[in-house]
PDB file of C-alpha atoms in Angstrom:
ATOM      1  CA  MET A   1      15.004  -2.041  70.978  1.00  0.00           C
ATOM      2  CA  VAL A   2      15.748  -1.785  67.471  1.00  0.00           C
ATOM      3  CA  PRO A   3      14.079   1.199  65.708  1.00  0.00           C
ATOM      4  CA  VAL A   4      11.743   0.218  62.847  1.00  0.00           C
ATOM      5  CA  GLY A   5      10.354   2.742  60.390  1.00  0.00           C
ATOM      6  CA  GLY A   6      11.778   5.587  58.268  1.00  0.00           C
ATOM      7  CA  VAL A   7      11.335   6.018  54.315  1.00  0.00           C
ATOM      8  CA  GLU A   8      13.507   3.019  53.753  1.00  0.00           C
ATOM      9  CA  VAL A   9      11.549   0.483  55.377  1.00  0.00           C
ATOM     10  CA  MET A  10       8.404   1.826  54.298  1.00  0.00           C
ATOM     11  CA  LEU A  11       9.738   1.326  50.740  1.00  0.00           C
ATOM     12  CA  ALA A  12      11.331  -1.872  51.456  1.00  0.00           C
ATOM     13  CA  GLY A  13       7.881  -3.450  52.552  1.00  0.00           C
ATOM     14  CA  THR A  14       6.070  -1.952  49.640  1.00  0.00           C
ATOM     15  CA  ALA A  15       8.197  -3.706  47.134  1.00  0.00           C
ATOM     16  CA  ALA A  16       8.482  -6.930  49.312  1.00  0.00           C
ATOM     17  CA  SER A  17       4.651  -6.986  49.359  1.00  0.00           C
ATOM     18  CA  GLY A  18       4.189  -5.888  45.926  1.00  0.00           C
ATOM     19  CA  LEU A  19       6.191  -9.035  44.591  1.00  0.00           C
ATOM     20  CA  LEU A  20       4.397 -11.192  47.024  1.00  0.00           C
ATOM     21  CA  LEU A  21       0.855 -10.261  45.303  1.00  0.00           C
ATOM     22  CA  ALA A  22       1.949 -10.194  42.182  1.00  0.00           C
ATOM     23  CA  GLY A  23       3.070 -13.856  42.625  1.00  0.00           C
ATOM     24  CA  LEU A  24      -0.801 -14.145  43.983  1.00  0.00           C
ATOM     25  CA  ALA A  25      -2.105 -12.273  40.846  1.00  0.00           C
ATOM     26  CA  LEU A  26       0.005 -14.632  38.344  1.00  0.00           C
ATOM     27  CA  LEU A  27      -1.511 -17.874  40.261  1.00  0.00           C
ATOM     28  CA  LEU A  28      -5.349 -16.476  40.304  1.00  0.00           C
ATOM     29  CA  GLN A  29      -5.051 -15.220  36.639  1.00  0.00           C
ATOM     30  CA  ARG A  30      -5.725 -18.463  34.804  1.00  0.00           C
ATOM     31  CA  ARG A  31      -8.657 -19.095  37.302  1.00  0.00           C
ATOM     32  CA  THR A  32     -10.276 -15.710  37.520  1.00  0.00           C
ATOM     33  CA  GLY A  33      -9.194 -13.702  34.647  1.00  0.00           C
ATOM     34  CA  VAL A  34      -6.281 -11.344  34.021  1.00  0.00           C
ATOM     35  CA  VAL A  35      -8.353  -8.336  34.863  1.00  0.00           C
ATOM     36  CA  TRP A  36      -9.817  -9.498  38.180  1.00  0.00           C
ATOM     37  CA  ALA A  37      -6.785 -11.501  39.459  1.00  0.00           C
ATOM     38  CA  TRP A  38      -4.613  -8.199  38.938  1.00  0.00           C
ATOM     39  CA  ALA A  39      -7.494  -6.195  40.616  1.00  0.00           C
ATOM     40  CA  PHE A  40      -7.876  -8.370  43.328  1.00  0.00           C
ATOM     41  CA  ALA A  41      -4.018  -8.307  44.160  1.00  0.00           C
ATOM     42  CA  GLY A  42      -3.711  -4.222  43.548  1.00  0.00           C
ATOM     43  CA  LEU A  43      -6.658  -3.941  45.923  1.00  0.00           C
ATOM     44  CA  LEU A  44      -5.027  -5.952  49.043  1.00  0.00           C
ATOM     45  CA  TRP A  45      -1.336  -4.149  47.583  1.00  0.00           C
ATOM     46  CA  SER A  46      -2.908  -0.624  48.427  1.00  0.00           C
ATOM     47  CA  LEU A  47      -4.353  -1.571  51.721  1.00  0.00           C
ATOM     48  CA  VAL A  48      -0.777  -2.921  52.745  1.00  0.00           C
ATOM     49  CA  VAL A  49       0.774   0.370  51.445  1.00  0.00           C
ATOM     50  CA  ILE A  50      -1.262   2.270  53.185  1.00  0.00           C
ATOM     51  CA  GLY A  51      -0.668   0.204  56.089  1.00  0.00           C
ATOM     52  CA  LEU A  52       3.205   1.073  55.715  1.00  0.00           C
ATOM     53  CA  LEU A  53       2.679   4.084  55.175  1.00  0.00           C
ATOM     54  CA  THR A  54       0.490   5.044  58.315  1.00  0.00           C
ATOM     55  CA  LEU A  55       1.344   2.984  60.571  1.00  0.00           C
ATOM     56  CA  LEU A  56       5.325   2.951  60.654  1.00  0.00           C
ATOM     57  CA  PRO A  57       7.065   5.716  62.058  1.00  0.00           C
ATOM     58  CA  ALA A  58       7.966   8.382  60.064  1.00  0.00           C
ATOM     59  CA  GLN A  59      11.660   8.484  61.496  1.00  0.00           C
ATOM     60  CA  ALA A  60      13.804   5.604  61.894  1.00  0.00           C
ATOM     61  CA  ASP A  61      14.350   6.463  65.608  1.00  0.00           C
ATOM     62  CA  PRO A  62      11.081   8.011  66.221  1.00  0.00           C
ATOM     63  CA  GLY A  63      12.135   8.720  70.245  1.00  0.00           C
ATOM     64  CA  VAL A  64      10.157   7.789  73.283  1.00  0.00           C
ATOM     65  CA  VAL A  65       6.504   9.085  73.752  1.00  0.00           C
ATOM     66  CA  TYR A  66       5.505   8.315  77.857  1.00  0.00           C
ATOM     67  CA  ALA A  67       2.171   7.217  78.472  1.00  0.00           C
ATOM     68  CA  ASP A  68       1.273  10.158  80.461  1.00  0.00           C
ATOM     69  CA  GLU A  69       2.616  12.442  77.803  1.00  0.00           C
ATOM     70  CA  ARG A  70       0.485  10.721  74.635  1.00  0.00           C
ATOM     71  CA  LEU A  71      -2.936  11.952  73.564  1.00  0.00           C
ATOM     72  CA  GLY A  72      -5.845  10.648  75.328  1.00  0.00           C
ATOM     73  CA  VAL A  73      -8.035  11.678  72.396  1.00  0.00           C
ATOM     74  CA  CYS A  74      -7.704  12.142  68.765  1.00  0.00           C
ATOM     75  CA  SER A  75      -7.939  15.577  67.071  1.00  0.00           C
ATOM     76  CA  PHE A  76     -11.025  17.015  65.616  1.00  0.00           C
ATOM     77  CA  ASP A  77      -9.194  20.197  64.381  1.00  0.00           C
ATOM     78  CA  LEU A  78     -10.061  20.468  60.745  1.00  0.00           C
ATOM     79  CA  GLY A  79      -7.022  20.494  58.934  1.00  0.00           C
ATOM     80  CA  GLY A  80      -5.006  17.843  60.962  1.00  0.00           C
ATOM     81  CA  PRO A  81      -2.070  18.544  63.154  1.00  0.00           C
ATOM     82  CA  ALA A  82       0.469  18.945  60.461  1.00  0.00           C
ATOM     83  CA  PRO A  83      -1.222  21.941  57.929  1.00  0.00           C
ATOM     84  CA  ASP A  84       1.755  22.743  56.067  1.00  0.00           C
ATOM     85  CA  GLY A  85       2.436  19.164  54.263  1.00  0.00           C
ATOM     86  CA  PHE A  86       4.148  15.778  54.708  1.00  0.00           C
ATOM     87  CA  TRP A  87       7.454  14.511  54.698  1.00  0.00           C
ATOM     88  CA  ILE A  88       7.208  11.940  51.547  1.00  0.00           C
ATOM     89  CA  LEU A  89       5.538  14.138  49.086  1.00  0.00           C
ATOM     90  CA  SER A  90       5.213  17.711  48.333  1.00  0.00           C
ATOM     91  CA  GLY A  91       1.773  19.353  48.813  1.00  0.00           C
ATOM     92  CA  GLY A  92      -0.320  19.237  51.681  1.00  0.00           C
ATOM     93  CA  GLN A  93      -0.610  16.177  53.799  1.00  0.00           C
ATOM     94  CA  ARG A  94      -4.688  16.341  53.461  1.00  0.00           C
ATOM     95  CA  LEU A  95      -4.208  15.846  49.556  1.00  0.00           C
ATOM     96  CA  LEU A  96      -1.819  12.862  50.379  1.00  0.00           C
ATOM     97  CA  ASN A  97      -4.515  11.540  52.717  1.00  0.00           C
ATOM     98  CA  VAL A  98      -7.115  12.228  49.887  1.00  0.00           C
ATOM     99  CA  LEU A  99      -4.593  10.434  47.093  1.00  0.00           C
ATOM    100  CA  VAL A 100      -3.571   7.392  49.216  1.00  0.00           C
ATOM    101  CA  PHE A 101      -7.146   5.797  49.098  1.00  0.00           C
ATOM    102  CA  VAL A 102      -8.145   6.384  45.689  1.00  0.00           C
ATOM    103  CA  PRO A 103      -6.450   3.040  43.965  1.00  0.00           C
ATOM    104  CA  SER A 104      -8.353   1.142  46.847  1.00  0.00           C
ATOM    105  CA  GLY A 105     -11.833   2.573  46.214  1.00  0.00           C
ATOM    106  CA  ALA A 106     -11.060   2.261  42.251  1.00  0.00           C
ATOM    107  CA  LEU A 107      -9.998  -1.444  42.402  1.00  0.00           C
ATOM    108  CA  LEU A 108     -12.503  -2.334  45.035  1.00  0.00           C
ATOM    109  CA  VAL A 109     -15.320  -1.273  41.945  1.00  0.00           C
ATOM    110  CA  VAL A 110     -13.120  -3.506  39.578  1.00  0.00           C
ATOM    111  CA  VAL A 111     -13.212  -6.622  41.674  1.00  0.00           C
ATOM    112  CA  ALA A 112     -16.615  -6.558  42.926  1.00  0.00           C
ATOM    113  CA  ALA A 113     -17.978  -5.697  39.230  1.00  0.00           C
ATOM    114  CA  ARG A 114     -17.275  -9.823  38.668  1.00  0.00           C
ATOM    115  CA  TRP A 115     -20.476 -10.299  40.451  1.00  0.00           C
ATOM    116  CA  ARG A 116     -23.810  -9.423  40.003  1.00  0.00           C
ATOM    117  CA  SER A 117     -23.804  -8.473  43.703  1.00  0.00           C
ATOM    118  CA  GLY A 118     -21.285  -5.460  42.869  1.00  0.00           C
ATOM    119  CA  TRP A 119     -24.164  -3.124  43.652  1.00  0.00           C
ATOM    120  CA  VAL A 120     -24.086  -4.187  47.209  1.00  0.00           C
ATOM    121  CA  THR A 121     -20.652  -5.447  47.672  1.00  0.00           C
ATOM    122  CA  VAL A 122     -19.137  -1.979  46.538  1.00  0.00           C
ATOM    123  CA  PRO A 123     -20.753   0.058  49.094  1.00  0.00           C
ATOM    124  CA  LEU A 124     -20.349  -2.689  51.786  1.00  0.00           C
ATOM    125  CA  GLY A 125     -16.363  -2.183  50.707  1.00  0.00           C
ATOM    126  CA  LEU A 126     -16.337   1.685  50.658  1.00  0.00           C
ATOM    127  CA  THR A 127     -17.804   1.102  54.362  1.00  0.00           C
ATOM    128  CA  ALA A 128     -15.118  -1.239  54.988  1.00  0.00           C
ATOM    129  CA  LEU A 129     -12.425   1.400  53.747  1.00  0.00           C
ATOM    130  CA  ALA A 130     -13.735   4.062  55.879  1.00  0.00           C
ATOM    131  CA  ALA A 131     -13.813   1.369  58.914  1.00  0.00           C
ATOM    132  CA  TYR A 132      -9.919   0.697  58.077  1.00  0.00           C
ATOM    133  CA  SER A 133      -8.990   4.380  57.765  1.00  0.00           C
ATOM    134  CA  VAL A 134     -10.978   4.697  61.803  1.00  0.00           C
ATOM    135  CA  GLY A 135      -8.740   1.872  62.336  1.00  0.00           C
ATOM    136  CA  ILE A 136      -5.561   3.150  61.690  1.00  0.00           C
ATOM    137  CA  GLU A 137      -6.400   6.704  63.291  1.00  0.00           C
ATOM    138  CA  TRP A 138      -7.202   4.277  66.527  1.00  0.00           C
ATOM    139  CA  THR A 139      -4.141   2.739  66.154  1.00  0.00           C
ATOM    140  CA  GLN A 140      -1.915   5.676  65.998  1.00  0.00           C
ATOM    141  CA  LEU A 141      -3.764   6.994  68.990  1.00  0.00           C
ATOM    142  CA  GLU A 142      -3.362   4.058  71.013  1.00  0.00           C
ATOM    143  CA  LEU A 143       0.074   3.318  70.004  1.00  0.00           C
ATOM    144  CA  ALA A 144       1.762   6.680  70.807  1.00  0.00           C
ATOM    145  CA  ARG A 145       5.287   5.171  70.282  1.00  0.00           C
ATOM    146  CA  ILE A 146       5.013   5.169  66.344  1.00  0.00           C
ATOM    147  CA  ASP A 147       4.870   9.177  66.686  1.00  0.00           C
ATOM    148  CA  ARG A 148       1.734   9.345  64.657  1.00  0.00           C
ATOM    149  CA  ALA A 149      -0.891  11.583  65.354  1.00  0.00           C
ATOM    150  CA  CYS A 150      -4.716  10.419  65.427  1.00  0.00           C
ATOM    151  CA  ASP A 151      -6.995  13.041  63.401  1.00  0.00           C
ATOM    152  CA  VAL A 152     -10.366  12.867  62.457  1.00  0.00           C
ATOM    153  CA  THR A 153      -9.721  14.606  59.269  1.00  0.00           C
ATOM    154  CA  ASP A 154      -7.501  12.202  57.899  1.00  0.00           C
ATOM    155  CA  VAL A 155     -10.573  10.008  58.264  1.00  0.00           C
ATOM    156  CA  VAL A 156     -12.511  12.373  56.096  1.00  0.00           C
ATOM    157  CA  ASP A 157     -10.074  12.549  53.712  1.00  0.00           C
ATOM    158  CA  ASN A 158      -9.283   9.121  53.432  1.00  0.00           C
ATOM    159  CA  VAL A 159     -12.965   8.371  52.941  1.00  0.00           C
ATOM    160  CA  THR A 160     -12.999  11.524  50.100  1.00  0.00           C
ATOM    161  CA  GLY A 161     -10.369   9.534  48.250  1.00  0.00           C
ATOM    162  CA  ALA A 162     -11.935   6.269  48.631  1.00  0.00           C
ATOM    163  CA  ALA A 163     -15.315   7.784  46.613  1.00  0.00           C
ATOM    164  CA  LEU A 164     -13.343   8.992  44.337  1.00  0.00           C
ATOM    165  CA  GLY A 165     -11.539   6.255  43.652  1.00  0.00           C
ATOM    166  CA  VAL A 166     -14.975   4.525  43.212  1.00  0.00           C
ATOM    167  CA  ALA A 167     -15.985   7.123  40.804  1.00  0.00           C
ATOM    168  CA  VAL A 168     -12.955   5.874  38.625  1.00  0.00           C
ATOM    169  CA  GLY A 169     -13.491   2.402  39.218  1.00  0.00           C
ATOM    170  CA  LEU A 170     -17.060   2.837  37.404  1.00  0.00           C
ATOM    171  CA  VAL A 171     -15.119   4.281  34.532  1.00  0.00           C
ATOM    172  CA  LEU A 172     -12.887   1.461  34.614  1.00  0.00           C
ATOM    173  CA  VAL A 173     -15.049  -1.459  34.798  1.00  0.00           C
ATOM    174  CA  VAL A 174     -16.454  -0.052  31.533  1.00  0.00           C
ATOM    175  CA  VAL A 175     -13.371  -0.224  29.792  1.00  0.00           C
ATOM    176  CA  LEU A 176     -11.924  -3.446  31.502  1.00  0.00           C
ATOM    177  CA  ARG A 177     -15.148  -5.809  32.011  1.00  0.00           C
ATOM    178  CA  PRO A 178     -13.240  -7.508  34.780  1.00  0.00           C
ATOM    179  CA  TRP A 179     -16.771  -9.960  34.664  1.00  0.00           C
ATOM    180  CA  ARG A 180     -15.139 -11.725  31.680  1.00  0.00           C
ATOM    181  CA  ALA A 181     -13.056 -14.689  32.863  1.00  0.00           C
ATOM    182  CA  ARG A 182     -10.487 -16.496  30.823  1.00  0.00           C
ATOM    183  CA  HIS A 183     -11.683 -18.628  27.844  1.00  0.00           C
ATOM    184  CA  PRO A 184     -11.816 -22.292  27.957  1.00  0.00           C
ATOM    185  CA  ARG A 185      -9.165 -23.835  26.436  1.00  0.00           C
ATOM    186  CA  GLY A 186      -9.571 -24.081  22.569  1.00  0.00           C
ATOM    187  CA  GLY A 187     -12.106 -21.512  22.861  1.00  0.00           C
ATOM    188  CA  ARG A 188     -11.867 -17.501  21.628  1.00  0.00           C
TER     189      ARG A 188
END
């Protein structure tokens, strides 16, 4: 078995997906406008990065967790299993769990603001971000091999970050006005 994980793999996946989604933004911007195209690609990229950070093993060779030794339920201990911090960034793991979802919430608003239905789409999108967080935690519970811990506190922190991101996004839409599409040729 080839071990997959560690910071190097996360960074490589982040870079590769960033390049791919930048290409998508370049393809979309003529049809949808620069702001919306880059916000959409950024939203997708933020979701990929969250997946890489949370679903790849933290170490390149995490070892073996036997089925009878894995946890059968998520931790409901407020504060989580690693209160002393996280191995990528200094500071508490809870702060990282909040911060990693802020861009997704903000970009969600910028993407949804293009349409009049944004007032419905944003709450639905926030619910989808919460479901994404729950899905990540469930995957961490079921796949003990990735050496991650399922913790309900992470869901609370992730949803808090997404909600803060929505607040940031509400400010961004006033500045960026993503509903403005590219002007037709020859127009201003």
